[in-house]
Short mmCIF file of C-alpha atoms in Angstrom, two decimals:
data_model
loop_
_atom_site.label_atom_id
_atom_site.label_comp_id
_atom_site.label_asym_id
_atom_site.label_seq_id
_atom_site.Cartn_x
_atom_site.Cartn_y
_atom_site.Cartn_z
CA UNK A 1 -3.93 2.06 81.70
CA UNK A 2 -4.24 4.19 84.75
CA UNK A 3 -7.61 6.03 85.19
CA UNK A 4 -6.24 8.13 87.70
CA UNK A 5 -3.88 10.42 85.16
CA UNK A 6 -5.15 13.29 84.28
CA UNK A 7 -7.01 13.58 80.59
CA UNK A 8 -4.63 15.07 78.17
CA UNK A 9 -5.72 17.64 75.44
CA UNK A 10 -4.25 18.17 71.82
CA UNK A 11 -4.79 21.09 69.76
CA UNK A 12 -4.64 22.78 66.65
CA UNK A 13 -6.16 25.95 65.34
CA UNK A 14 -9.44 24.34 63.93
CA UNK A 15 -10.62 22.16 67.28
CA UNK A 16 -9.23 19.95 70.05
CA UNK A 17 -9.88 16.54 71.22
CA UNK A 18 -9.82 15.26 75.27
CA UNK A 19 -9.09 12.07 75.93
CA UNK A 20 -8.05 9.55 78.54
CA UNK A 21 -8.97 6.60 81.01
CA UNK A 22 -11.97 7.81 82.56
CA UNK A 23 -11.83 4.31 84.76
CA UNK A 24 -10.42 1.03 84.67
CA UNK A 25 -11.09 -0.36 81.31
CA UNK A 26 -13.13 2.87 79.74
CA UNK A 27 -11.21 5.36 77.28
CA UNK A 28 -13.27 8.51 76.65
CA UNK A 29 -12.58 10.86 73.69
CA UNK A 30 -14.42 14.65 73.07
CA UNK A 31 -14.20 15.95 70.19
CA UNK A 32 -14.38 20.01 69.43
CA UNK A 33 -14.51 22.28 66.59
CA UNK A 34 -13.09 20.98 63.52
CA UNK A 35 -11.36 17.36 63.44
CA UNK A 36 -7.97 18.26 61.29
CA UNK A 37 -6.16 15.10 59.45
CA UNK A 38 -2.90 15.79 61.59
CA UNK A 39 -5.43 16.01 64.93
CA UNK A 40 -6.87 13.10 63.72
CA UNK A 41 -3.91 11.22 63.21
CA UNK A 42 -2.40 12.24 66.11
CA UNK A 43 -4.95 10.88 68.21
CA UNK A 44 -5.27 8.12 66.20
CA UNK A 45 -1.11 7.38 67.50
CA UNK A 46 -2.04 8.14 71.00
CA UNK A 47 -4.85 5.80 70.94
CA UNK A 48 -3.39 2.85 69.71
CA UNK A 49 -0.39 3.41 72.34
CA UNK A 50 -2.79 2.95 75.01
CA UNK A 51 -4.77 -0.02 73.95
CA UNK A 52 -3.96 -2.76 76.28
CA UNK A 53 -1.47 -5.83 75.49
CA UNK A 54 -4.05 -8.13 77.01
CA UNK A 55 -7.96 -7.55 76.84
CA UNK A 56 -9.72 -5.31 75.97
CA UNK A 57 -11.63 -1.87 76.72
CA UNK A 58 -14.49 0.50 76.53
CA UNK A 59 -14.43 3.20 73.96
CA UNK A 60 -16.61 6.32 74.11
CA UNK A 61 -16.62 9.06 72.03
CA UNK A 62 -18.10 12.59 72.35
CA UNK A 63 -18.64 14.21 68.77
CA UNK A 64 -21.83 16.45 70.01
CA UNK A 65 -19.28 19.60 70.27
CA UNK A 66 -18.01 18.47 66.81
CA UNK A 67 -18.71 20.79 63.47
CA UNK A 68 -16.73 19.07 60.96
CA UNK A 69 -13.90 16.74 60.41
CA UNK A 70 -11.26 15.77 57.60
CA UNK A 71 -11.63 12.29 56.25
CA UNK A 72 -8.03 11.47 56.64
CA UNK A 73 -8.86 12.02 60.34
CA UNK A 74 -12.06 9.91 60.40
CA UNK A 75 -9.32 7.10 58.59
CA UNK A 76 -7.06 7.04 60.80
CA UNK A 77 -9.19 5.95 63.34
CA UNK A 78 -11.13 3.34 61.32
CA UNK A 79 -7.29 2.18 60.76
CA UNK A 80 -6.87 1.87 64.65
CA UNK A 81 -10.11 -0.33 65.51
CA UNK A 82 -9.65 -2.18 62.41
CA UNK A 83 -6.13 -3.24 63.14
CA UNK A 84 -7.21 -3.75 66.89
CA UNK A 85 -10.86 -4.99 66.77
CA UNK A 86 -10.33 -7.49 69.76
CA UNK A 87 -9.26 -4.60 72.17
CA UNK A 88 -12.31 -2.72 71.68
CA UNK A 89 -15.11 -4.36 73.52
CA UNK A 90 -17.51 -1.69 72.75
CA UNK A 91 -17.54 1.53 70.96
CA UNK A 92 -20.31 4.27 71.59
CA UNK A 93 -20.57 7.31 70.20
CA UNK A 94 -23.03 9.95 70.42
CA UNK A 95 -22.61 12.10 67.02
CA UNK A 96 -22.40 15.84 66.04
CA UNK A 97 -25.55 17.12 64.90
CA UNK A 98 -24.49 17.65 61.12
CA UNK A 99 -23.18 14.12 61.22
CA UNK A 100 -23.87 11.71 58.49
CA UNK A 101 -26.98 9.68 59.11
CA UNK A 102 -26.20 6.82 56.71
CA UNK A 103 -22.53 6.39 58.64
CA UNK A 104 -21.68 3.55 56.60
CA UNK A 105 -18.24 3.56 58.09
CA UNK A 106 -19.46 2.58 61.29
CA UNK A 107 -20.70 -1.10 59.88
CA UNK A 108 -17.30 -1.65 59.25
CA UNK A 109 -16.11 -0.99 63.10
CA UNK A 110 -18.26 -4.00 63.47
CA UNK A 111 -21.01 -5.31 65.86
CA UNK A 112 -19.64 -3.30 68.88
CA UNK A 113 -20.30 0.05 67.75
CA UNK A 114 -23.33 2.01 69.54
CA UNK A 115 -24.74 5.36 68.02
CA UNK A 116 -27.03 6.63 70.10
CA UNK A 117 -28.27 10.53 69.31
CA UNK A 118 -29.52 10.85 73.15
CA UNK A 119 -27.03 12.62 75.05
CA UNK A 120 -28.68 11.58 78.32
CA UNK A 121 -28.41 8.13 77.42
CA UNK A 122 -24.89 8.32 76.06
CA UNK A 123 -23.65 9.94 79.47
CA UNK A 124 -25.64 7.23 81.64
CA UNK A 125 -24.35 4.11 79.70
CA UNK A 126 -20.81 5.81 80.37
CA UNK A 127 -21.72 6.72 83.99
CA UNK A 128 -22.56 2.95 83.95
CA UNK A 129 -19.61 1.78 82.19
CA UNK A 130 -17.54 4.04 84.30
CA UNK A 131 -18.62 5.37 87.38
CA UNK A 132 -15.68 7.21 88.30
CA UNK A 133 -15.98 9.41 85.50
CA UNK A 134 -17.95 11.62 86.59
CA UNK A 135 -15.75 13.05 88.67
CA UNK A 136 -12.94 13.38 85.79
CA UNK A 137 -15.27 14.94 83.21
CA UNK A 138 -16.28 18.10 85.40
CA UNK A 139 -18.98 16.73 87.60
CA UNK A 140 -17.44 17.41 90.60
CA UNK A 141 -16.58 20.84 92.31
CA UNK A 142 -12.70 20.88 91.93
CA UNK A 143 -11.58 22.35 88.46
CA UNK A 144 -10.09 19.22 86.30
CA UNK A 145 -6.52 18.67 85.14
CA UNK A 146 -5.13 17.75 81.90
CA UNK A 147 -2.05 17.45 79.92
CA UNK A 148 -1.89 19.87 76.73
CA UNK A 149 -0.46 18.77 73.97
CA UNK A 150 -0.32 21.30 71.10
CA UNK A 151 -0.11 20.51 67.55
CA UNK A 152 1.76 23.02 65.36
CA UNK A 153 1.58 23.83 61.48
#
């Protein structure tokens, strides 16, 4: 868990997702285009290989950018938090405007999931959360750095 590596990216030809340690303890996630199953799952992987061994961490996900997704995707994470419920200490997303209002999926993440719809407060509870990330998420003057990892069909 080392906030100072870069965030990595992974692709495919519908949409992307960057993701990383943002600061100690807070894993940030933005989601692009269209959310593929194998994108989905993919990340899923990658996220559960960097949940701690002991305690637990921040999650925030970024879906504003996001236009649709594949429900094997959306699984695949429900699979990660369910399995690993402990390690997340919260969860806050801000949602994609065509996202489902009802989110029933979301009660079963449990009581630490946040939905908030105001991007202004979803970027100050993670500037809270994690003030060192706004220097990683493009805040500052220096262009960011990230590893790419492409997904192929």
């Amino acid at each position: 868990m080392s906030y100072s590596a870069p965030l990595e990216l992974l692709t495919d030809v519908s949409g992307s997702i960057t993701f990383g340690w943002v600061d100690e303890g807070v894993y940030y996630a933005r989601f692009t285009r269209n959310l593929s199953a194998r994108l989905g799952e993919a990340f899923a992987s990658r996220l559960r290989q960097a949940l701690p061994t002991t305690g637990s961490i921040k999650y925030f996900a970024d879906l504003r950018a996001l236009e649709s997704y594949d429900l094997l995707a959306r699984s695949a994470f429900v699979r990660v938090v369910t399995e690993q419920r402990k390690k997340f200490e919260q969860i806050q997303v801000l949602p994609w405007a065509g996202a489902d209002r009802s989110a029933t999926y979301l009660q079963v993440l449990g009581d630490a999931v946040l939905v908030t719809r105001d991007e202004i407060e979803f970027e100050a509870r993670l500037m809270a959360a994690a003030p060192r990330a706004r220097a990683k998420l493009g805040a500052g003057t220096e262009p960011r750095q990230r590893s790419r990892w492409s997904l192929r069909r």
